[in-house]
Coordinates of C-alpha atoms in Angstrom, one line a residue:
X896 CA -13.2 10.0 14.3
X897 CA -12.1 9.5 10.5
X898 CA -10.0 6.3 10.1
X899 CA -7.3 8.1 9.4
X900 CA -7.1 10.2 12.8
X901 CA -7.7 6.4 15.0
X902 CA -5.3 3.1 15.0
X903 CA -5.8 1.2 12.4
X904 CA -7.1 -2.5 13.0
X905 CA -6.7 -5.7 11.9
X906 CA -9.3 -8.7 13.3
X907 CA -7.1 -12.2 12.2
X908 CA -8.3 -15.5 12.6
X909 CA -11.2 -15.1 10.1
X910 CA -11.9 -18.1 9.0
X911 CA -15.2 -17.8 6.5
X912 CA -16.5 -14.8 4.1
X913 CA -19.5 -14.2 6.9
X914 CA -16.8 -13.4 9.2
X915 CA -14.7 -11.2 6.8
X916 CA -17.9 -8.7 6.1
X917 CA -18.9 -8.8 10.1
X918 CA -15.3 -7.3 10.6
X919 CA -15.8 -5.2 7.4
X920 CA -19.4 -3.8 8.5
X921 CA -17.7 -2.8 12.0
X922 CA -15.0 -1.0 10.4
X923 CA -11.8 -2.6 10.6
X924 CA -9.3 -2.2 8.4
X925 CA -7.8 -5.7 7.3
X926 CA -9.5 -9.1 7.6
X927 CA -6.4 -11.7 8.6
X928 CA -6.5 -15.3 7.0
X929 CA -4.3 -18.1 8.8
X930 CA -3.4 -20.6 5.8
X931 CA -2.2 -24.2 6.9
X932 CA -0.9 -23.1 10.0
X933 CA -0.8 -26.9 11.9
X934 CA -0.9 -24.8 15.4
X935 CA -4.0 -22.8 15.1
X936 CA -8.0 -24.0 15.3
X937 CA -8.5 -21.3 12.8
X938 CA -5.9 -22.3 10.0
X939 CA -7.7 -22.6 6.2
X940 CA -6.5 -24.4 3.3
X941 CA -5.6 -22.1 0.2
X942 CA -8.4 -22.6 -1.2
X943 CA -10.5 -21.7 1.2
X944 CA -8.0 -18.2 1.5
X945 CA -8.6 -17.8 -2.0
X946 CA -12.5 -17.8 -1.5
X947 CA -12.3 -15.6 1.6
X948 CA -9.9 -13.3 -0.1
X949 CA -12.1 -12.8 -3.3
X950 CA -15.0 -11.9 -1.3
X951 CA -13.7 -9.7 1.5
X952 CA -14.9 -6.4 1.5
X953 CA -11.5 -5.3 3.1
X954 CA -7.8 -6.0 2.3
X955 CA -7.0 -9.8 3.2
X956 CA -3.6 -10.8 5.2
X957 CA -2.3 -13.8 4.6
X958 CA -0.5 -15.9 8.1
X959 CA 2.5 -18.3 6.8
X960 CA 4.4 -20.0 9.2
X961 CA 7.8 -20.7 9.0
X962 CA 6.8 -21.6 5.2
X963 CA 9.7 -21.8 2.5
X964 CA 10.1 -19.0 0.0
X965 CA 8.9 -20.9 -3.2
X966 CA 5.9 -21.6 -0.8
X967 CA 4.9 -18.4 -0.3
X968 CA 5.3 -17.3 -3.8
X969 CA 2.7 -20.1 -4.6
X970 CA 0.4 -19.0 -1.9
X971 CA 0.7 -15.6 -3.0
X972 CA 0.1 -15.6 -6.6
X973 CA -3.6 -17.8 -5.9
X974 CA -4.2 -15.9 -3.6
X975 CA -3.2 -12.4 -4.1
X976 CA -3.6 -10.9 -0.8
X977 CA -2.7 -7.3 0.1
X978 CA -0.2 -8.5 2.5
X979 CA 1.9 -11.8 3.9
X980 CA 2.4 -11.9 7.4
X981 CA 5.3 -14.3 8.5
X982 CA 4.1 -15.8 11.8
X983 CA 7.3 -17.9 12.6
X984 CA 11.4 -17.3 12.9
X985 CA 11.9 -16.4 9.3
X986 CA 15.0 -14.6 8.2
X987 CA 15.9 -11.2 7.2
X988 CA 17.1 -13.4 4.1
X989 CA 14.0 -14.7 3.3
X990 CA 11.5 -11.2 3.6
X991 CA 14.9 -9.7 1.1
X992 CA 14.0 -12.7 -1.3
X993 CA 10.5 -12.3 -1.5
X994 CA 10.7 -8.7 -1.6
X995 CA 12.2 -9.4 -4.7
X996 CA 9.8 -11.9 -5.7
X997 CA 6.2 -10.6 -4.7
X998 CA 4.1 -7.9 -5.4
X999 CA 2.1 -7.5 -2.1
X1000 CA 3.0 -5.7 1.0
X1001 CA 5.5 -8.3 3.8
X1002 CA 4.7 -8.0 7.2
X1003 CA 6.6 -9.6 10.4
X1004 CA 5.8 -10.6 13.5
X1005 CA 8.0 -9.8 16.3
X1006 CA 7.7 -11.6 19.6
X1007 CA 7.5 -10.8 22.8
X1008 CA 7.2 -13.0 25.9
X1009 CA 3.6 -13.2 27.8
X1010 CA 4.3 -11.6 31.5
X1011 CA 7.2 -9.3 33.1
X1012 CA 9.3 -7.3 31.6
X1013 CA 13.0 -9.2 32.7
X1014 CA 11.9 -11.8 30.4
X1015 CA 12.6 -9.7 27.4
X1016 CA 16.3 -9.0 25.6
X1017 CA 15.6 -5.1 24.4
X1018 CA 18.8 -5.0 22.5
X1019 CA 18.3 -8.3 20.1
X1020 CA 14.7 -6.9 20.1
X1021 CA 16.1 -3.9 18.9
X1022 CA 18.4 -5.8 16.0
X1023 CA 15.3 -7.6 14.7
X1024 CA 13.4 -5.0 14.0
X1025 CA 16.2 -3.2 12.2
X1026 CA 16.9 -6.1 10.1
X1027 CA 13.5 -6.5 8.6
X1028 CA 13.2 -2.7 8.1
X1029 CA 16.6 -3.3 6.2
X1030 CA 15.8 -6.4 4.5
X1031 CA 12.0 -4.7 3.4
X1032 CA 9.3 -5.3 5.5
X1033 CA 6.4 -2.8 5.4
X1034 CA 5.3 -3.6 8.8
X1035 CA 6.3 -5.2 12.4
X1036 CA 3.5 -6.8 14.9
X1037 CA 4.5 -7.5 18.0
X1038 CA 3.3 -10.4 19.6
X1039 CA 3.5 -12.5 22.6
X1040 CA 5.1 -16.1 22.6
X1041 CA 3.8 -18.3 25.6
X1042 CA 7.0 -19.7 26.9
X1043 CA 4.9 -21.6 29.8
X1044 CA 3.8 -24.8 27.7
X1045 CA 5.7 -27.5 26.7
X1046 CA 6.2 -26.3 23.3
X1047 CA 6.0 -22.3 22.9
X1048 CA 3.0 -21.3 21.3
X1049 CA 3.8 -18.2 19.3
X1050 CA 0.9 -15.8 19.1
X1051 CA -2.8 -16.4 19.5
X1052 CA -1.9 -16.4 23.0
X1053 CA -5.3 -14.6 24.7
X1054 CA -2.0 -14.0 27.1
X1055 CA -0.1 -9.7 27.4
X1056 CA 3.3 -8.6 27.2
X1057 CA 4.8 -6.2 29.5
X1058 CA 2.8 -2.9 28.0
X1059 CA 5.6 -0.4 29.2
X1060 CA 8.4 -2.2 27.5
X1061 CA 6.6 -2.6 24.0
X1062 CA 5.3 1.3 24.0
X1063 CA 9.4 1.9 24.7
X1064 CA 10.2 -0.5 22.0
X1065 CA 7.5 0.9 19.6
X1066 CA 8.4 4.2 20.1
X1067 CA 11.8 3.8 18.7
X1068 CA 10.5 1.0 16.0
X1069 CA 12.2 1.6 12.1
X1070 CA 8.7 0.7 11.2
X1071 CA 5.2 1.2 12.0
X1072 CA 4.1 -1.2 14.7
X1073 CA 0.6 -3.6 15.0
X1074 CA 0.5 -4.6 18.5
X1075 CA -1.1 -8.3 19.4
X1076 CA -1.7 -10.4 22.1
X1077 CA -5.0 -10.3 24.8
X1078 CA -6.2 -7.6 23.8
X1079 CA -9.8 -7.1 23.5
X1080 CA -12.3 -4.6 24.2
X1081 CA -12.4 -4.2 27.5
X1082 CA -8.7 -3.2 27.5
X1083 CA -8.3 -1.5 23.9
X1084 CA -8.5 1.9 24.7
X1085 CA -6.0 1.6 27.5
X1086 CA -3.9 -0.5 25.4
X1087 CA -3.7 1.8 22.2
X1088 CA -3.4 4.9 25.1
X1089 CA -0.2 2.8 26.9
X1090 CA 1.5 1.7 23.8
X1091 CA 0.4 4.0 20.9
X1092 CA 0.7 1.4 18.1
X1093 CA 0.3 2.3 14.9
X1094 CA -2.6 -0.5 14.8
X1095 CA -4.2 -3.1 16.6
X1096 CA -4.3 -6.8 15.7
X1097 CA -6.7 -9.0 17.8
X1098 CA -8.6 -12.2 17.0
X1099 CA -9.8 -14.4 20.2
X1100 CA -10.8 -10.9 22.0
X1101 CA -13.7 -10.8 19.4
X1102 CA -14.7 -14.1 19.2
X1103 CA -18.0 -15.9 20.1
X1104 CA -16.4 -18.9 20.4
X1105 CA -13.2 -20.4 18.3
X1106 CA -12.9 -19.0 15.0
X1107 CA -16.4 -17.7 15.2
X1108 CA -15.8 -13.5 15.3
X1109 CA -19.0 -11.9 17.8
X1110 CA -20.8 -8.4 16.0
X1111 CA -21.5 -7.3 19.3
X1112 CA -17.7 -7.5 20.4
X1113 CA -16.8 -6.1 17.4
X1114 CA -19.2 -2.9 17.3
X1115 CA -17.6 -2.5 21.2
X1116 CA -13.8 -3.1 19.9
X1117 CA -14.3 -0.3 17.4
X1118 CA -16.5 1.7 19.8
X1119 CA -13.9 1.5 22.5
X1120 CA -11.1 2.3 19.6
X1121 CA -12.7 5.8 18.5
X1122 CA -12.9 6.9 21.9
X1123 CA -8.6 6.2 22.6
X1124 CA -6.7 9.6 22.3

């Protein structure tokens, strides 16, 4: 299958140029770099992005959190990664301004809560996305926000969404979709087949042990990816 027929795939969390060619040699499509991210085990320093971003055989994404705009724009132009991803509850207001402001591609994360499908408000789903479609964003992930722990952890979960409700709210997205959160080999194919994303995004599913990706689980992600209709 050419990698423009299958769903495209981005393995995030990388946290070292070793890992960044392991996901490049399996054939993934973006290599995603968490950059002083307090929450995560696998956040780097900018320097360390820079490094891994210079090396990477494939397209780097940079993960901000909830970072001012002036801070991106610094991030950004040291790092000069294909894409930003913004992880936390940044504005339309803020993708519009750095629309303006940088040259590489703005992605969003969209969340949706770990578990059933009452949990989640369709309609203000439905106004998010249109409002980073309007304000410029290139792309939407959906992701699932652990509401179960004291403080929300948003993303990086290991922990589903209701699969019916984001293929529903995928299928009428403004913009092409990644889908995160648990997924991992084992349930890939049935994932991408439920929910037709236009890509995957997974990091602790292809792990050998935090912030360390596995070959072998990688060679099965993308083995169990070209065999999804």
């Amino acid at each position: 299958m050419s990698k423009e027929s299958r769903c495209t795939v981005k393995i995030c969390g990388i946290t070292s140029i070793h890992d960044a060619r392991l996901a490049a040699d399996a054939g993934a499509d973006y290599a995603g770099v968490l950059v002083d991210v307090a929450v995560s085990e696998r956040t780097r320093s900018t320097a360390e992005a820079v490094e891994i971003a210079s090396a990477s055989p494939i397209p780097t994404v940079l993960l901000l959190f909830n970072r001012t705009t002036s801070d991106i724009q610094a991030v950004v132009s040291q790092v000069h990664p294909f894409a930003v991803q913004l992880l936390g509850q940044e504005s339309p207001q803020q993708v519009e301004a750095l629309k303006r402001s940088v040259t590489c591609q703005l992605w969003k994360s969209v969340y949706l809560p770990a578990g059933s499908p009452e949990n989640v408000d369709m309609p203000a789903v439905r106004v998010e996305m249109q409002a980073y479609r309007d304000a410029g964003a290139d792309f939407l992930l959906f992701d699932s926000v652990d509401m179960s722990l004291e403080k929300p952890r948003y993303g990086g979960t290991g922990k589903t969404c209701d699969w019916n409700i984001a293929a529903e709210l995928i299928a009428e997205s403004p913009l092409p979709v990644f889908f995160a959160g648990g997924i991992r080999p084992e349930n890939v194919k049935a994932a991408i087949e439920t929910i037709r994303p236009h890509g995957i995004d997974l990091c602790s599913g292809v792990e050998a042990s935090k912030g360390v990706k596995d070959p072998r689980k990688l060679e099965q992600l993308m083995e169990q990816i070209a065999q999804a209709n």
